[in-house]
Amino acid sequence: MAYQTLMQTPDLSDEDPNSSPVSTSSLQTTKTEIVIEKLGKAIQVVEGEYLLMSSSQGCVLISLHQAQLVKLRGLLNAQHGALKAQPLLVPLSLKLSESEWQVAQTHLESLHQLGIELKTRANHSIMVMAVPQPLRQQNLQQLLPDLLSYAAVAAEPLSHQVLADWLTQRIVVEKRDYTLAEAIGLIAELEQLWQGCLPLHDPHFITLVDFSTSITALHS
């Protein structure tokens, strides 16, 4: 689905843009075996965190928090090659515990796959030379020692995918006030990152909306 398709939202020109968002109390979602094959138009942001869209199987609700996780997984996906390391303007020196320093030594290749370039030094210290784009705005002085501490408790060296999953959960931003334009932009980014292969099978990401209760109320 192209970005232009996402932007083809219904005409809401007569609606007050500052009006309260739709509440999930007026919508019911349903767990179903129906496979959602294709997304259609974006309709409305619901309670600031969900996007109501049309689809080939009917209206669906997408969790924008899960969409952020999917986006970060895409940005940190190193399955098809190492992520591009972006050099820091000023290399960062970090003092580590002995266990963290040892872990840094044993995980140099996995970290390299994630675009994290380290140089180990004496006295249990490292120099952070480069990180991938998703980590550029993070507090590296806290994030990287925490990552190494996480790896230190594992029984064996962790793969770059396991480290990427930890980073994804750690740096995802909790946002509860998406605008329609922001939600559309996020879904468009996912389409580009995953080349159209969104997790439409994941019930935590997307679910069909059941209007049966509302329809019954209209006939009562």
Short mmCIF file of N, CA and C in Angstrom, two decimals, residues 57-188:
data_model
loop_
_atom_site.label_atom_id
_atom_site.label_comp_id
_atom_site.label_asym_id
_atom_site.label_seq_id
_atom_site.Cartn_x
_atom_site.Cartn_y
_atom_site.Cartn_z
N GLN A 57 -11.27 -6.84 4.66
CA GLN A 57 -12.17 -7.67 5.48
C GLN A 57 -13.09 -6.83 6.37
N GLY A 58 -13.06 -5.52 6.24
CA GLY A 58 -13.88 -4.65 7.08
C GLY A 58 -13.02 -3.69 7.88
N CYS A 59 -13.64 -2.95 8.79
CA CYS A 59 -12.89 -1.98 9.60
C CYS A 59 -11.98 -2.70 10.59
N VAL A 60 -10.79 -2.15 10.78
CA VAL A 60 -9.82 -2.73 11.70
C VAL A 60 -9.28 -1.63 12.60
N LEU A 61 -8.75 -2.06 13.74
CA LEU A 61 -8.13 -1.16 14.70
C LEU A 61 -6.68 -1.57 14.86
N ILE A 62 -5.77 -0.61 14.70
CA ILE A 62 -4.33 -0.87 14.79
C ILE A 62 -3.78 -0.20 16.04
N SER A 63 -2.99 -0.94 16.81
CA SER A 63 -2.31 -0.38 17.98
C SER A 63 -1.10 0.42 17.50
N LEU A 64 -1.11 1.71 17.75
CA LEU A 64 0.01 2.56 17.30
C LEU A 64 1.25 2.33 18.17
N HIS A 65 1.06 1.86 19.41
CA HIS A 65 2.22 1.49 20.22
C HIS A 65 2.93 0.28 19.61
N GLN A 66 2.14 -0.72 19.22
CA GLN A 66 2.73 -1.88 18.56
C GLN A 66 3.36 -1.49 17.23
N ALA A 67 2.74 -0.53 16.55
CA ALA A 67 3.31 -0.06 15.29
C ALA A 67 4.69 0.56 15.51
N GLN A 68 4.85 1.28 16.62
CA GLN A 68 6.17 1.84 16.94
C GLN A 68 7.19 0.73 17.18
N LEU A 69 6.78 -0.32 17.87
CA LEU A 69 7.68 -1.45 18.10
C LEU A 69 8.08 -2.10 16.77
N VAL A 70 7.10 -2.28 15.89
CA VAL A 70 7.38 -2.88 14.58
C VAL A 70 8.34 -1.99 13.79
N LYS A 71 8.15 -0.68 13.90
CA LYS A 71 9.05 0.25 13.22
C LYS A 71 10.49 0.10 13.72
N LEU A 72 10.65 0.07 15.06
CA LEU A 72 11.99 -0.05 15.62
C LEU A 72 12.62 -1.39 15.26
N ARG A 73 11.81 -2.47 15.25
CA ARG A 73 12.35 -3.77 14.84
C ARG A 73 12.87 -3.70 13.41
N GLY A 74 12.17 -2.95 12.58
CA GLY A 74 12.63 -2.79 11.20
C GLY A 74 13.93 -2.00 11.12
N LEU A 75 14.01 -0.92 11.90
CA LEU A 75 15.22 -0.09 11.89
C LEU A 75 16.42 -0.83 12.47
N LEU A 76 16.17 -1.76 13.39
CA LEU A 76 17.26 -2.51 14.03
C LEU A 76 17.40 -3.92 13.47
N ASN A 77 16.78 -4.16 12.33
CA ASN A 77 16.83 -5.47 11.70
C ASN A 77 18.16 -5.65 10.96
N ALA A 78 19.00 -6.54 11.49
CA ALA A 78 20.31 -6.78 10.90
C ALA A 78 20.42 -8.16 10.27
N GLN A 79 19.27 -8.78 9.96
CA GLN A 79 19.29 -10.14 9.42
C GLN A 79 19.88 -10.19 8.01
N HIS A 80 19.83 -9.07 7.30
CA HIS A 80 20.33 -9.06 5.92
C HIS A 80 21.62 -8.26 5.77
N GLY A 81 22.30 -8.06 6.89
CA GLY A 81 23.57 -7.33 6.85
C GLY A 81 23.68 -6.36 8.00
N ALA A 82 24.91 -5.98 8.31
CA ALA A 82 25.15 -5.08 9.43
C ALA A 82 24.49 -3.73 9.20
N LEU A 83 23.95 -3.16 10.28
CA LEU A 83 23.36 -1.83 10.20
C LEU A 83 24.46 -0.79 9.99
N LYS A 84 24.09 0.31 9.37
CA LYS A 84 25.06 1.37 9.12
C LYS A 84 25.43 2.05 10.43
N ALA A 85 26.72 2.05 10.73
CA ALA A 85 27.21 2.71 11.94
C ALA A 85 27.44 4.18 11.65
N GLN A 86 26.87 5.05 12.45
CA GLN A 86 27.05 6.49 12.30
C GLN A 86 28.02 6.98 13.36
N PRO A 87 29.20 7.43 12.92
CA PRO A 87 30.23 7.85 13.90
C PRO A 87 29.75 9.00 14.79
N LEU A 88 30.09 8.90 16.07
CA LEU A 88 29.80 9.99 16.99
C LEU A 88 30.75 11.15 16.74
N LEU A 89 30.27 12.36 16.87
CA LEU A 89 31.14 13.52 16.68
C LEU A 89 32.28 13.49 17.70
N VAL A 90 31.94 13.08 18.92
CA VAL A 90 32.94 12.93 19.98
C VAL A 90 32.78 11.52 20.55
N PRO A 91 33.77 10.63 20.35
CA PRO A 91 33.66 9.28 20.91
C PRO A 91 33.38 9.33 22.41
N LEU A 92 32.56 8.39 22.85
CA LEU A 92 32.12 8.37 24.25
C LEU A 92 32.91 7.33 25.03
N SER A 93 33.53 7.77 26.12
CA SER A 93 34.28 6.88 26.99
C SER A 93 33.38 6.42 28.14
N LEU A 94 33.33 5.09 28.34
CA LEU A 94 32.50 4.53 29.40
C LEU A 94 33.33 3.64 30.30
N LYS A 95 33.15 3.82 31.60
CA LYS A 95 33.78 2.95 32.59
C LYS A 95 32.79 1.86 32.95
N LEU A 96 33.21 0.59 32.83
CA LEU A 96 32.31 -0.53 33.05
C LEU A 96 32.75 -1.37 34.24
N SER A 97 31.82 -2.21 34.69
CA SER A 97 32.20 -3.22 35.67
C SER A 97 33.00 -4.30 34.94
N GLU A 98 33.64 -5.17 35.69
CA GLU A 98 34.44 -6.22 35.06
C GLU A 98 33.58 -7.13 34.19
N SER A 99 32.38 -7.49 34.69
CA SER A 99 31.51 -8.38 33.91
C SER A 99 31.02 -7.70 32.63
N GLU A 100 30.66 -6.41 32.71
CA GLU A 100 30.22 -5.68 31.52
C GLU A 100 31.34 -5.57 30.51
N TRP A 101 32.55 -5.34 30.99
CA TRP A 101 33.70 -5.22 30.08
C TRP A 101 33.97 -6.54 29.37
N GLN A 102 33.87 -7.64 30.10
CA GLN A 102 34.05 -8.96 29.48
C GLN A 102 32.97 -9.23 28.43
N VAL A 103 31.74 -8.85 28.75
CA VAL A 103 30.65 -9.03 27.80
C VAL A 103 30.88 -8.19 26.54
N ALA A 104 31.36 -6.99 26.72
CA ALA A 104 31.66 -6.14 25.56
C ALA A 104 32.68 -6.83 24.64
N GLN A 105 33.66 -7.49 25.24
CA GLN A 105 34.68 -8.21 24.46
C GLN A 105 34.05 -9.35 23.66
N THR A 106 33.20 -10.13 24.31
CA THR A 106 32.64 -11.32 23.66
C THR A 106 31.51 -11.01 22.69
N HIS A 107 30.94 -9.80 22.78
CA HIS A 107 29.82 -9.45 21.91
C HIS A 107 30.20 -8.41 20.85
N LEU A 108 31.47 -8.21 20.63
CA LEU A 108 31.88 -7.20 19.66
C LEU A 108 31.27 -7.43 18.28
N GLU A 109 31.21 -8.69 17.83
CA GLU A 109 30.68 -8.97 16.49
C GLU A 109 29.17 -8.73 16.44
N SER A 110 28.44 -9.17 17.46
CA SER A 110 26.99 -8.94 17.48
C SER A 110 26.68 -7.45 17.54
N LEU A 111 27.44 -6.72 18.33
CA LEU A 111 27.24 -5.27 18.41
C LEU A 111 27.58 -4.60 17.09
N HIS A 112 28.62 -5.11 16.43
CA HIS A 112 28.98 -4.58 15.11
C HIS A 112 27.83 -4.76 14.12
N GLN A 113 27.15 -5.92 14.19
CA GLN A 113 26.01 -6.16 13.30
C GLN A 113 24.91 -5.13 13.53
N LEU A 114 24.81 -4.63 14.73
CA LEU A 114 23.79 -3.63 15.06
C LEU A 114 24.27 -2.21 14.83
N GLY A 115 25.47 -2.06 14.28
CA GLY A 115 25.99 -0.72 14.01
C GLY A 115 26.59 -0.04 15.21
N ILE A 116 26.85 -0.82 16.27
CA ILE A 116 27.47 -0.28 17.48
C ILE A 116 28.96 -0.63 17.45
N GLU A 117 29.78 0.37 17.27
CA GLU A 117 31.22 0.18 17.18
C GLU A 117 31.89 0.57 18.49
N LEU A 118 32.55 -0.42 19.11
CA LEU A 118 33.22 -0.19 20.38
C LEU A 118 34.71 -0.48 20.25
N LYS A 119 35.50 0.18 21.06
CA LYS A 119 36.91 -0.15 21.23
C LYS A 119 37.14 -0.40 22.72
N THR A 120 37.55 -1.61 23.04
CA THR A 120 37.81 -1.91 24.45
C THR A 120 39.19 -1.38 24.83
N ARG A 121 39.26 -0.87 26.04
CA ARG A 121 40.51 -0.30 26.54
C ARG A 121 40.82 -0.94 27.89
N ALA A 122 41.96 -0.55 28.43
CA ALA A 122 42.37 -1.09 29.73
C ALA A 122 41.51 -0.49 30.83
N ASN A 123 41.65 -1.06 32.01
CA ASN A 123 40.96 -0.56 33.21
C ASN A 123 39.43 -0.62 33.06
N HIS A 124 38.97 -1.66 32.37
CA HIS A 124 37.53 -1.90 32.23
C HIS A 124 36.78 -0.71 31.62
N SER A 125 37.34 -0.11 30.62
CA SER A 125 36.68 0.99 29.93
C SER A 125 36.56 0.69 28.44
N ILE A 126 35.60 1.35 27.79
CA ILE A 126 35.42 1.21 26.35
C ILE A 126 35.23 2.59 25.75
N MET A 127 35.50 2.67 24.44
CA MET A 127 35.20 3.87 23.68
C MET A 127 34.09 3.53 22.70
N VAL A 128 32.99 4.28 22.76
CA VAL A 128 31.90 4.11 21.81
C VAL A 128 32.19 5.02 20.62
N MET A 129 32.44 4.39 19.47
CA MET A 129 32.85 5.14 18.29
C MET A 129 31.67 5.49 17.37
N ALA A 130 30.67 4.59 17.31
CA ALA A 130 29.55 4.81 16.40
C ALA A 130 28.36 4.00 16.86
N VAL A 131 27.17 4.47 16.50
CA VAL A 131 25.92 3.77 16.80
C VAL A 131 25.00 3.89 15.59
N PRO A 132 23.97 3.04 15.47
CA PRO A 132 23.02 3.17 14.37
C PRO A 132 22.08 4.35 14.59
N GLN A 133 21.40 4.75 13.54
CA GLN A 133 20.53 5.93 13.60
C GLN A 133 19.50 5.88 14.74
N PRO A 134 18.83 4.74 15.00
CA PRO A 134 17.81 4.75 16.07
C PRO A 134 18.36 5.06 17.46
N LEU A 135 19.68 4.92 17.65
CA LEU A 135 20.27 5.17 18.97
C LEU A 135 20.92 6.53 19.08
N ARG A 136 20.90 7.31 18.02
CA ARG A 136 21.62 8.58 18.01
C ARG A 136 21.15 9.54 19.10
N GLN A 137 19.86 9.55 19.37
CA GLN A 137 19.31 10.51 20.33
C GLN A 137 19.11 9.90 21.72
N GLN A 138 19.63 8.70 21.91
CA GLN A 138 19.47 8.04 23.21
C GLN A 138 20.58 8.44 24.19
N ASN A 139 20.32 8.21 25.46
CA ASN A 139 21.33 8.44 26.50
C ASN A 139 22.27 7.24 26.52
N LEU A 140 23.31 7.30 25.71
CA LEU A 140 24.21 6.15 25.55
C LEU A 140 24.97 5.82 26.82
N GLN A 141 25.21 6.81 27.66
CA GLN A 141 25.92 6.56 28.91
C GLN A 141 25.14 5.62 29.82
N GLN A 142 23.84 5.59 29.67
CA GLN A 142 23.01 4.68 30.47
C GLN A 142 22.60 3.46 29.66
N LEU A 143 22.27 3.68 28.39
CA LEU A 143 21.72 2.60 27.57
C LEU A 143 22.72 1.47 27.33
N LEU A 144 23.94 1.79 26.94
CA LEU A 144 24.89 0.74 26.59
C LEU A 144 25.36 -0.08 27.79
N PRO A 145 25.70 0.54 28.95
CA PRO A 145 26.00 -0.30 30.12
C PRO A 145 24.83 -1.20 30.51
N ASP A 146 23.59 -0.69 30.39
CA ASP A 146 22.42 -1.52 30.71
C ASP A 146 22.30 -2.68 29.73
N LEU A 147 22.59 -2.44 28.47
CA LEU A 147 22.56 -3.51 27.47
C LEU A 147 23.60 -4.58 27.79
N LEU A 148 24.79 -4.15 28.17
CA LEU A 148 25.85 -5.10 28.50
C LEU A 148 25.52 -5.85 29.80
N SER A 149 24.88 -5.18 30.75
CA SER A 149 24.47 -5.85 31.98
C SER A 149 23.44 -6.93 31.68
N TYR A 150 22.52 -6.62 30.76
CA TYR A 150 21.51 -7.61 30.34
C TYR A 150 22.20 -8.83 29.72
N ALA A 151 23.17 -8.58 28.86
CA ALA A 151 23.87 -9.69 28.21
C ALA A 151 24.72 -10.48 29.19
N ALA A 152 25.18 -9.82 30.25
CA ALA A 152 26.09 -10.47 31.20
C ALA A 152 25.41 -11.60 31.98
N VAL A 153 24.10 -11.53 32.15
CA VAL A 153 23.41 -12.55 32.94
C VAL A 153 23.03 -13.77 32.10
N ALA A 154 23.24 -13.70 30.79
CA ALA A 154 22.90 -14.83 29.92
C ALA A 154 23.94 -15.93 30.08
N ALA A 155 23.48 -17.16 29.89
CA ALA A 155 24.38 -18.31 30.05
C ALA A 155 25.38 -18.40 28.91
N GLU A 156 25.05 -17.82 27.75
CA GLU A 156 25.94 -17.86 26.60
C GLU A 156 25.79 -16.55 25.83
N PRO A 157 26.75 -16.23 24.95
CA PRO A 157 26.65 -14.97 24.19
C PRO A 157 25.33 -14.86 23.44
N LEU A 158 24.77 -13.66 23.43
CA LEU A 158 23.49 -13.43 22.79
C LEU A 158 23.67 -13.03 21.33
N SER A 159 22.70 -13.41 20.50
CA SER A 159 22.75 -13.04 19.09
C SER A 159 22.40 -11.56 18.94
N HIS A 160 22.73 -11.02 17.77
CA HIS A 160 22.41 -9.61 17.53
C HIS A 160 20.90 -9.39 17.51
N GLN A 161 20.11 -10.42 17.14
CA GLN A 161 18.66 -10.27 17.12
C GLN A 161 18.09 -10.15 18.52
N VAL A 162 18.64 -10.93 19.46
CA VAL A 162 18.18 -10.84 20.85
C VAL A 162 18.54 -9.47 21.43
N LEU A 163 19.73 -8.99 21.13
CA LEU A 163 20.13 -7.66 21.59
C LEU A 163 19.25 -6.58 20.97
N ALA A 164 18.90 -6.76 19.70
CA ALA A 164 18.03 -5.78 19.01
C ALA A 164 16.64 -5.76 19.64
N ASP A 165 16.13 -6.94 20.02
CA ASP A 165 14.82 -7.00 20.66
C ASP A 165 14.83 -6.26 22.00
N TRP A 166 15.91 -6.43 22.75
CA TRP A 166 16.02 -5.72 24.03
C TRP A 166 16.06 -4.21 23.80
N LEU A 167 16.84 -3.78 22.82
CA LEU A 167 16.93 -2.35 22.51
C LEU A 167 15.58 -1.79 22.08
N THR A 168 14.86 -2.56 21.28
CA THR A 168 13.54 -2.12 20.81
C THR A 168 12.61 -1.83 21.97
N GLN A 169 12.53 -2.78 22.92
CA GLN A 169 11.66 -2.61 24.07
C GLN A 169 12.12 -1.44 24.95
N ARG A 170 13.42 -1.22 24.98
CA ARG A 170 13.98 -0.19 25.87
C ARG A 170 13.76 1.23 25.33
N ILE A 171 13.90 1.42 24.03
CA ILE A 171 13.89 2.78 23.49
C ILE A 171 12.55 3.20 22.89
N VAL A 172 11.59 2.27 22.82
CA VAL A 172 10.29 2.65 22.24
C VAL A 172 9.67 3.77 23.06
N VAL A 173 9.07 4.73 22.39
CA VAL A 173 8.49 5.89 23.05
C VAL A 173 7.00 5.66 23.27
N GLU A 174 6.55 5.88 24.50
CA GLU A 174 5.12 5.78 24.82
C GLU A 174 4.45 7.09 24.42
N LYS A 175 3.63 7.02 23.39
CA LYS A 175 2.92 8.22 22.91
C LYS A 175 1.44 7.92 22.94
N ARG A 176 0.66 8.82 23.52
CA ARG A 176 -0.77 8.59 23.70
C ARG A 176 -1.64 9.67 23.07
N ASP A 177 -1.05 10.46 22.19
CA ASP A 177 -1.84 11.55 21.60
C ASP A 177 -1.51 11.72 20.12
N TYR A 178 -1.57 10.64 19.36
CA TYR A 178 -1.30 10.71 17.93
C TYR A 178 -2.37 11.54 17.22
N THR A 179 -1.93 12.33 16.25
CA THR A 179 -2.86 12.95 15.32
C THR A 179 -3.07 11.98 14.16
N LEU A 180 -4.08 12.24 13.35
CA LEU A 180 -4.33 11.37 12.21
C LEU A 180 -3.15 11.39 11.25
N ALA A 181 -2.57 12.57 11.02
CA ALA A 181 -1.43 12.67 10.11
C ALA A 181 -0.24 11.87 10.63
N GLU A 182 0.01 11.93 11.95
CA GLU A 182 1.13 11.18 12.54
C GLU A 182 0.90 9.68 12.41
N ALA A 183 -0.32 9.25 12.65
CA ALA A 183 -0.64 7.82 12.54
C ALA A 183 -0.46 7.33 11.11
N ILE A 184 -0.94 8.11 10.15
CA ILE A 184 -0.78 7.75 8.74
C ILE A 184 0.69 7.68 8.38
N GLY A 185 1.47 8.65 8.85
CA GLY A 185 2.90 8.66 8.56
C GLY A 185 3.60 7.44 9.14
N LEU A 186 3.20 7.03 10.35
CA LEU A 186 3.81 5.86 10.98
C LEU A 186 3.53 4.59 10.18
N ILE A 187 2.28 4.40 9.75
CA ILE A 187 1.95 3.21 8.96
C ILE A 187 2.70 3.25 7.63
N ALA A 188 2.85 4.43 7.05
CA ALA A 188 3.59 4.54 5.80
C ALA A 188 5.06 4.16 5.99
#
